[in-house]
Short mmCIF file of C-alpha atoms in Angstrom, two decimals:
data_model
loop_
_atom_site.label_atom_id
_atom_site.label_comp_id
_atom_site.label_asym_id
_atom_site.label_seq_id
_atom_site.Cartn_x
_atom_site.Cartn_y
_atom_site.Cartn_z
CA UNK E 130 49.41 35.05 1.74
CA UNK E 131 51.82 32.68 3.51
CA UNK E 132 55.17 34.07 4.71
CA UNK E 133 57.05 31.55 2.60
CA UNK E 134 55.74 30.69 -0.85
CA UNK E 135 55.27 27.02 -1.68
CA UNK E 136 58.06 25.32 -3.63
CA UNK E 137 57.87 25.90 -7.37
CA UNK E 138 56.60 23.11 -9.61
CA UNK E 139 59.23 21.29 -11.68
CA UNK E 140 60.34 23.40 -14.62
CA UNK E 141 58.99 26.67 -13.15
CA UNK E 142 60.62 29.74 -14.79
CA UNK E 143 60.40 31.75 -11.56
CA UNK E 144 63.26 31.98 -9.04
CA UNK E 145 62.73 31.79 -5.28
CA UNK E 146 63.36 35.54 -4.96
CA UNK E 147 60.74 36.39 -7.60
CA UNK E 148 58.14 34.19 -5.92
CA UNK E 149 58.96 35.62 -2.48
CA UNK E 150 58.55 39.15 -3.88
CA UNK E 151 55.04 38.47 -5.16
CA UNK E 152 54.05 36.54 -2.03
CA UNK E 153 54.91 39.61 0.08
CA UNK E 154 52.89 42.11 -1.95
CA UNK E 155 49.73 43.68 -0.51
CA UNK E 156 46.67 42.10 -2.08
CA UNK E 157 42.93 42.36 -1.70
CA UNK E 158 40.96 40.01 0.48
CA UNK E 159 39.07 37.53 -1.69
CA UNK E 160 35.73 35.96 -0.83
CA UNK E 161 33.32 33.68 -2.66
CA UNK E 162 29.54 33.73 -2.28
CA UNK E 163 27.12 31.05 -3.44
CA UNK E 164 23.66 31.80 -4.80
CA UNK E 165 22.24 28.43 -3.75
CA UNK E 166 18.89 27.68 -5.37
CA UNK E 167 16.31 24.93 -4.93
CA UNK E 168 14.18 23.51 -7.78
CA UNK E 169 11.56 26.22 -7.16
CA UNK E 170 14.02 29.11 -7.61
CA UNK E 171 14.19 29.91 -3.90
CA UNK E 172 17.42 31.26 -2.41
CA UNK E 173 19.24 29.77 0.59
CA UNK E 174 19.75 32.40 3.33
CA UNK E 175 21.65 31.68 6.55
CA UNK E 176 21.53 32.77 10.18
CA UNK E 177 24.98 32.59 11.77
CA UNK E 178 26.34 32.54 15.31
CA UNK E 179 28.76 35.40 14.66
CA UNK E 180 26.63 38.07 12.91
CA UNK E 181 23.25 39.63 13.54
CA UNK E 182 22.38 40.13 9.86
CA UNK E 183 21.48 37.28 7.54
CA UNK E 184 24.12 35.86 5.21
CA UNK E 185 24.44 34.15 1.88
CA UNK E 186 26.57 30.96 1.88
CA UNK E 187 30.30 31.37 1.40
CA UNK E 188 33.29 33.02 2.98
CA UNK E 189 36.91 33.96 2.58
CA UNK E 190 39.25 32.32 0.09
CA UNK E 191 42.32 30.95 1.85
CA UNK E 192 46.00 30.70 0.87
CA UNK E 193 46.32 29.31 -2.64
CA UNK E 194 42.64 28.39 -3.16
CA UNK E 195 40.72 29.55 -6.18
CA UNK E 196 37.36 31.21 -5.45
CA UNK E 197 35.61 28.03 -6.65
CA UNK E 198 37.68 25.88 -4.29
CA UNK E 199 37.10 28.26 -1.40
CA UNK E 200 33.34 28.28 -1.91
CA UNK E 201 33.22 24.48 -2.20
CA UNK E 202 35.13 24.21 1.09
CA UNK E 203 32.83 26.69 2.83
CA UNK E 204 29.72 24.84 1.65
CA UNK E 205 31.12 21.58 3.03
CA UNK E 206 32.26 23.07 6.34
CA UNK E 207 29.17 25.17 7.02
CA UNK E 208 26.37 23.10 5.46
CA UNK E 209 27.86 19.63 4.90
CA UNK E 210 27.01 20.23 1.26
CA UNK E 211 29.18 18.61 -1.43
CA UNK E 212 27.91 19.91 -4.77
CA UNK E 213 29.61 21.45 -7.81
CA UNK E 214 30.18 25.20 -7.79
CA UNK E 215 28.51 26.56 -10.91
CA UNK E 216 29.20 29.41 -13.25
CA UNK E 217 30.41 32.85 -12.24
CA UNK E 218 27.45 35.28 -12.08
CA UNK E 219 29.06 38.44 -10.71
CA UNK E 220 32.20 40.02 -9.30
CA UNK E 221 31.84 42.71 -6.64
CA UNK E 222 34.68 44.83 -5.25
CA UNK E 223 34.92 47.15 -2.26
CA UNK E 224 37.58 49.73 -1.38
CA UNK E 225 39.55 49.26 1.87
CA UNK E 226 37.32 49.25 4.95
CA UNK E 227 38.08 48.97 8.69
CA UNK E 228 40.60 46.18 8.05
CA UNK E 229 42.54 48.34 5.62
CA UNK E 230 42.20 45.88 2.75
CA UNK E 231 40.10 46.02 -0.36
CA UNK E 232 37.72 43.10 -0.96
CA UNK E 233 36.88 41.19 -4.13
CA UNK E 234 33.85 38.87 -4.04
CA UNK E 235 33.16 36.20 -6.66
CA UNK E 236 29.47 35.25 -6.81
CA UNK E 237 28.72 31.78 -8.19
CA UNK E 238 25.58 29.80 -8.92
CA UNK E 239 25.15 26.63 -6.86
CA UNK E 240 22.38 24.24 -7.87
CA UNK E 241 19.49 24.11 -8.21
CA UNK E 242 19.84 21.49 -5.48
CA UNK E 243 17.81 18.32 -5.70
CA UNK E 244 15.23 17.77 -2.92
CA UNK E 245 17.55 15.14 -1.45
CA UNK E 246 20.51 17.55 -1.38
CA UNK E 247 18.41 20.31 0.18
CA UNK E 248 17.03 18.04 2.91
CA UNK E 249 20.52 16.77 3.82
CA UNK E 250 21.83 20.24 4.77
CA UNK E 251 23.22 20.35 8.32
CA UNK E 252 25.52 22.61 10.35
CA UNK E 253 28.60 20.57 11.33
CA UNK E 254 30.87 23.40 12.49
CA UNK E 255 28.20 25.36 14.42
CA UNK E 256 28.83 28.65 12.62
CA UNK E 257 25.45 28.42 10.90
CA UNK E 258 22.43 28.05 13.18
CA UNK E 259 19.58 28.14 10.67
CA UNK E 260 19.08 27.86 6.91
CA UNK E 261 15.94 29.15 5.21
CA UNK E 262 14.67 29.00 1.65
CA UNK E 263 13.25 32.37 0.61
CA UNK E 264 11.81 33.60 -2.66
CA UNK E 265 14.06 36.21 -4.28
CA UNK E 266 11.62 38.94 -3.21
CA UNK E 267 11.66 37.69 0.40
CA UNK E 268 15.48 37.52 0.33
CA UNK E 269 15.69 41.12 -0.96
CA UNK E 270 13.69 42.21 2.09
CA UNK E 271 15.66 40.11 4.56
CA UNK E 272 19.26 40.81 3.53
CA UNK E 273 21.21 44.02 4.04
CA UNK E 274 21.46 46.54 1.21
CA UNK E 275 24.80 45.39 -0.23
CA UNK E 276 23.87 41.68 -0.21
CA UNK E 277 20.47 42.46 -1.70
CA UNK E 278 22.06 44.38 -4.55
CA UNK E 279 24.60 41.60 -5.07
CA UNK E 280 21.86 38.93 -5.11
CA UNK E 281 19.61 40.94 -7.42
CA UNK E 282 22.42 41.49 -9.93
CA UNK E 283 23.52 37.84 -9.77
CA UNK E 284 19.99 36.59 -10.47
CA UNK E 285 19.69 39.06 -13.34
CA UNK E 286 22.92 37.60 -14.75
CA UNK E 287 21.61 34.07 -14.27
CA UNK E 288 18.34 34.74 -16.09
CA UNK E 289 19.95 36.68 -18.93
CA UNK E 290 22.81 34.21 -19.37
CA UNK E 291 25.22 37.06 -18.72
CA UNK E 292 27.51 38.54 -16.05
CA UNK E 293 27.31 41.43 -13.58
CA UNK E 294 30.19 43.82 -12.80
CA UNK E 295 29.66 45.47 -9.39
CA UNK E 296 31.47 47.91 -7.13
CA UNK E 297 30.17 48.05 -3.56
CA UNK E 298 27.15 46.11 -4.76
CA UNK E 299 26.25 48.64 -7.47
CA UNK E 300 26.15 47.50 -11.13
CA UNK E 301 28.57 49.56 -13.18
CA UNK E 302 27.58 51.39 -16.39
CA UNK E 303 29.13 48.77 -18.68
CA UNK E 304 27.85 45.78 -16.70
CA UNK E 305 26.25 43.25 -19.07
CA UNK E 306 23.65 42.39 -16.40
CA UNK E 307 22.06 43.92 -13.33
CA UNK E 308 21.91 47.53 -14.50
CA UNK E 309 18.41 49.01 -14.23
CA UNK E 310 17.02 49.65 -17.75
CA UNK E 311 16.03 53.21 -16.80
CA UNK E 312 19.57 53.89 -15.61
CA UNK E 313 20.99 52.41 -18.81
CA UNK E 314 18.75 54.63 -20.92
CA UNK E 315 19.80 57.66 -18.87
CA UNK E 316 23.46 56.90 -19.48
CA UNK E 317 22.86 56.33 -23.20
CA UNK E 318 21.02 59.64 -23.62
CA UNK E 319 23.77 61.42 -21.72
CA UNK E 320 26.42 59.98 -24.07
CA UNK E 321 28.17 58.39 -21.10
CA UNK E 322 29.03 55.12 -22.82
CA UNK E 323 32.08 54.25 -24.84
CA UNK E 324 31.56 51.74 -27.64
CA UNK E 325 32.58 48.69 -25.61
CA UNK E 326 30.46 49.64 -22.59
CA UNK E 327 27.42 50.38 -24.73
CA UNK E 328 27.68 47.03 -26.53
CA UNK E 329 28.08 45.16 -23.23
CA UNK E 330 25.12 46.85 -21.54
CA UNK E 331 22.61 46.56 -24.40
CA UNK E 332 19.96 43.82 -23.99
CA UNK E 333 20.59 40.63 -25.93
CA UNK E 334 18.33 38.28 -27.90
CA UNK E 335 18.58 34.53 -28.60
CA UNK E 336 17.97 33.48 -32.19
CA UNK E 337 16.63 30.16 -33.48
CA UNK E 338 15.55 28.70 -36.82
CA UNK E 339 12.80 26.09 -37.34
CA UNK E 340 11.33 24.31 -40.34
CA UNK E 341 7.65 23.52 -40.96
CA UNK E 342 7.27 20.13 -42.69
CA UNK E 343 3.96 18.44 -43.50
CA UNK E 344 3.05 14.98 -44.74
CA UNK E 345 0.79 14.23 -47.70
CA UNK E 346 -2.29 14.44 -45.45
CA UNK E 347 -1.35 17.89 -44.14
CA UNK E 348 -0.05 16.70 -40.78
CA UNK E 349 2.70 18.81 -39.18
CA UNK E 350 6.00 17.11 -38.34
CA UNK E 351 6.83 17.53 -34.64
CA UNK E 352 9.70 16.14 -32.54
CA UNK E 353 9.83 15.39 -28.80
CA UNK E 354 13.08 16.39 -27.07
CA UNK E 355 14.82 14.08 -24.62
CA UNK E 356 15.20 16.93 -22.14
CA UNK E 357 12.80 19.17 -20.22
CA UNK E 358 9.06 18.62 -20.21
CA UNK E 359 8.30 15.14 -21.66
CA UNK E 360 5.07 16.50 -23.17
CA UNK E 361 6.86 19.38 -24.88
CA UNK E 362 6.87 18.80 -28.65
CA UNK E 363 8.52 21.21 -31.09
CA UNK E 364 9.26 21.87 -34.72
CA UNK E 365 12.60 20.59 -36.02
CA UNK E 366 15.20 23.29 -35.53
CA UNK E 367 17.37 24.98 -32.94
CA UNK E 368 19.68 27.83 -32.10
CA UNK E 369 21.60 29.86 -34.66
CA UNK E 370 25.36 29.72 -34.04
CA UNK E 371 25.78 33.43 -34.76
CA UNK E 372 29.21 33.49 -33.12
CA UNK E 373 30.53 31.36 -35.99
CA UNK E 374 28.91 33.57 -38.64
CA UNK E 375 26.02 31.16 -39.22
CA UNK E 376 22.84 32.72 -40.65
CA UNK E 377 19.29 31.49 -39.82
CA UNK E 378 18.73 29.67 -43.12
CA UNK E 379 22.01 27.76 -42.74
CA UNK E 380 21.13 26.93 -39.13
CA UNK E 381 17.75 25.58 -40.21
CA UNK E 382 19.37 23.19 -42.70
CA UNK E 383 22.02 22.09 -40.17
CA UNK E 384 19.46 21.44 -37.45
CA UNK E 385 17.23 19.38 -39.76
CA UNK E 386 20.25 17.27 -40.75
CA UNK E 387 21.30 16.82 -37.10
CA UNK E 388 17.80 16.11 -35.78
CA UNK E 389 16.16 14.17 -38.63
CA UNK E 390 19.10 12.93 -40.68
CA UNK E 391 17.66 14.66 -43.75
CA UNK E 392 19.78 17.05 -45.80
CA UNK E 393 17.10 19.37 -47.20
CA UNK E 394 17.37 22.99 -48.27
CA UNK E 395 14.67 25.04 -46.50
CA UNK E 396 12.12 26.82 -48.65
CA UNK E 397 10.88 30.37 -48.23
CA UNK E 398 10.73 32.21 -44.93
CA UNK E 399 7.15 31.97 -43.66
CA UNK E 400 7.40 34.02 -40.47
CA UNK E 401 9.63 35.65 -37.88
CA UNK E 402 8.40 35.32 -34.31
CA UNK E 403 9.44 37.53 -31.38
CA UNK E 404 8.77 36.47 -27.80
CA UNK E 405 9.81 38.02 -24.52
CA UNK E 406 9.68 37.20 -20.81
CA UNK E 407 10.59 39.90 -18.34
CA UNK E 408 14.13 39.55 -17.02
CA UNK E 409 15.17 37.08 -19.74
CA UNK E 410 16.63 37.62 -23.21
CA UNK E 411 14.12 38.03 -26.01
CA UNK E 412 13.79 35.06 -28.37
CA UNK E 413 13.62 35.41 -32.15
CA UNK E 414 12.58 32.43 -34.30
CA UNK E 415 12.87 32.24 -38.08
CA UNK E 416 10.30 29.76 -39.47
CA UNK E 417 10.97 28.26 -42.90
CA UNK E 418 8.77 26.21 -45.22
CA UNK E 419 10.10 22.67 -45.51
CA UNK E 420 7.40 21.57 -47.93
CA UNK E 421 5.58 18.25 -48.05
CA UNK E 422 7.53 15.07 -47.28
CA UNK E 423 6.48 11.88 -49.03
CA UNK E 424 6.34 8.49 -47.32
CA UNK E 425 9.78 7.49 -48.58
CA UNK E 426 11.42 10.61 -47.16
CA UNK E 427 9.64 10.24 -43.81
CA UNK E 428 10.89 6.65 -43.65
CA UNK E 429 14.48 7.94 -43.88
CA UNK E 430 14.20 9.99 -40.68
CA UNK E 431 16.80 9.00 -38.09
CA UNK E 432 16.75 10.73 -34.69
CA UNK E 433 19.80 11.40 -32.48
CA UNK E 434 19.05 9.19 -29.47
CA UNK E 435 20.51 11.55 -26.89
CA UNK E 436 18.55 14.57 -28.15
CA UNK E 437 15.15 13.44 -29.46
CA UNK E 438 12.83 10.70 -28.26
CA UNK E 439 10.40 10.46 -31.17
CA UNK E 440 8.74 12.22 -34.08
CA UNK E 441 5.23 12.22 -35.45
CA UNK E 442 2.97 14.09 -37.83
CA UNK E 443 0.02 15.81 -36.19
CA UNK E 444 -3.17 17.00 -37.94
CA UNK E 445 -3.60 20.77 -37.53
CA UNK E 446 -6.84 20.13 -35.59
CA UNK E 447 -4.85 18.16 -32.97
CA UNK E 448 -2.00 20.62 -32.43
CA UNK E 449 -3.48 21.79 -29.14
CA UNK E 450 -2.67 18.38 -27.61
CA UNK E 451 1.03 18.55 -28.51
CA UNK E 452 2.21 22.15 -28.91
CA UNK E 453 2.25 24.89 -26.30
CA UNK E 454 -0.05 27.82 -27.13
CA UNK E 455 2.63 30.18 -28.46
CA UNK E 456 4.14 27.49 -30.72
CA UNK E 457 0.69 26.36 -31.87
CA UNK E 458 -0.13 29.92 -32.90
CA UNK E 459 3.16 30.14 -34.83
CA UNK E 460 2.44 26.89 -36.66
CA UNK E 461 -1.10 27.90 -37.51
CA UNK E 462 0.09 31.29 -38.78
CA UNK E 463 2.71 29.57 -40.96
CA UNK E 464 0.17 27.11 -42.38
CA UNK E 465 -2.04 30.06 -43.31
CA UNK E 466 0.91 31.91 -44.89
CA UNK E 467 1.79 28.81 -46.89
CA UNK E 468 -1.78 28.19 -48.06
CA UNK E 469 -2.45 31.80 -49.06
CA UNK E 470 0.99 32.54 -50.51
CA UNK E 471 1.14 35.53 -48.15
CA UNK E 472 4.44 37.28 -47.60
CA UNK E 473 6.62 36.68 -44.56
CA UNK E 474 4.60 37.23 -41.39
CA UNK E 475 5.76 39.26 -38.39
CA UNK E 476 4.63 37.49 -35.22
CA UNK E 477 4.73 38.33 -31.53
CA UNK E 478 4.28 35.24 -29.35
CA UNK E 479 2.65 33.63 -32.36
CA UNK E 480 0.18 36.44 -33.03
CA UNK E 481 0.35 38.56 -36.16
CA UNK E 482 1.44 42.06 -35.26
CA UNK E 483 -0.81 43.57 -37.93
CA UNK E 484 -3.85 42.00 -36.22
CA UNK E 485 -3.08 42.94 -32.62
#
């Protein structure tokens, strides 16, 4: 901290003596680390002129900087990189070491960088001598133990859409991300969690609701998003806003209105699909029967230009050309459920669980 605090802003409620008191208090050292990624998910690792071990980008936060400002400055000074500092992935703290000060490290996502941004990296101040892109597994092998643990937890938080709470690089029992599942289970069985810690550490799932519409010829209504893979078609629908108290059926109706401009009450629940990719939240999709739309109703469809590019009806025999395998299996299962008047199906990645 500076010896003399900066002048107060106009209208500040704090006197000079109060500000001087807080400016003189002992405080932890603060640093900011960037998990800089390229489009392939590789991690930027640095060789420096002042340390033998490899480093992640970043450094100390100075004077009145925020961690985000400090990291942005370090990226510019060390790598000539001017890019936004992304979301906070983890906070790590360390008790006082040789310098007699505790340390708090904020770990932020940076990127993924575009190929042009990655190729423009240089070392203007000479502190960095080499920058390498490593896969996460290669980076775990190359970095020291604390940085490896910090990187591993930060990537877990990135993939799960969560946050990691670390002390000396070790995820804490209530950390929402980064805690090994076996360790979490051990703590649960030992009764070591309070209610808040248990809720924070439990794995989360994302929930969506979709509607299956067909035309008079039996073609399935699909929409093509304006984002992601241009060949990726989907059923009308989207995420359930569970934080507002929305239920899947209400979400299905809202999404159809937003995406197609049609205010239609969904029919019966045809299936619930569960899918999972290691390291990411599970995804649960509720699939409702939207019935058959006549030509007049189809003609009323209006797409939001910023979200959807086009819609079309696709014969079931042609679904393979438009829908990814897991979605195609879900659609085919729902068409069967609709045709046979079967009860609601339980699906895993589009496959019936009672047939696996």
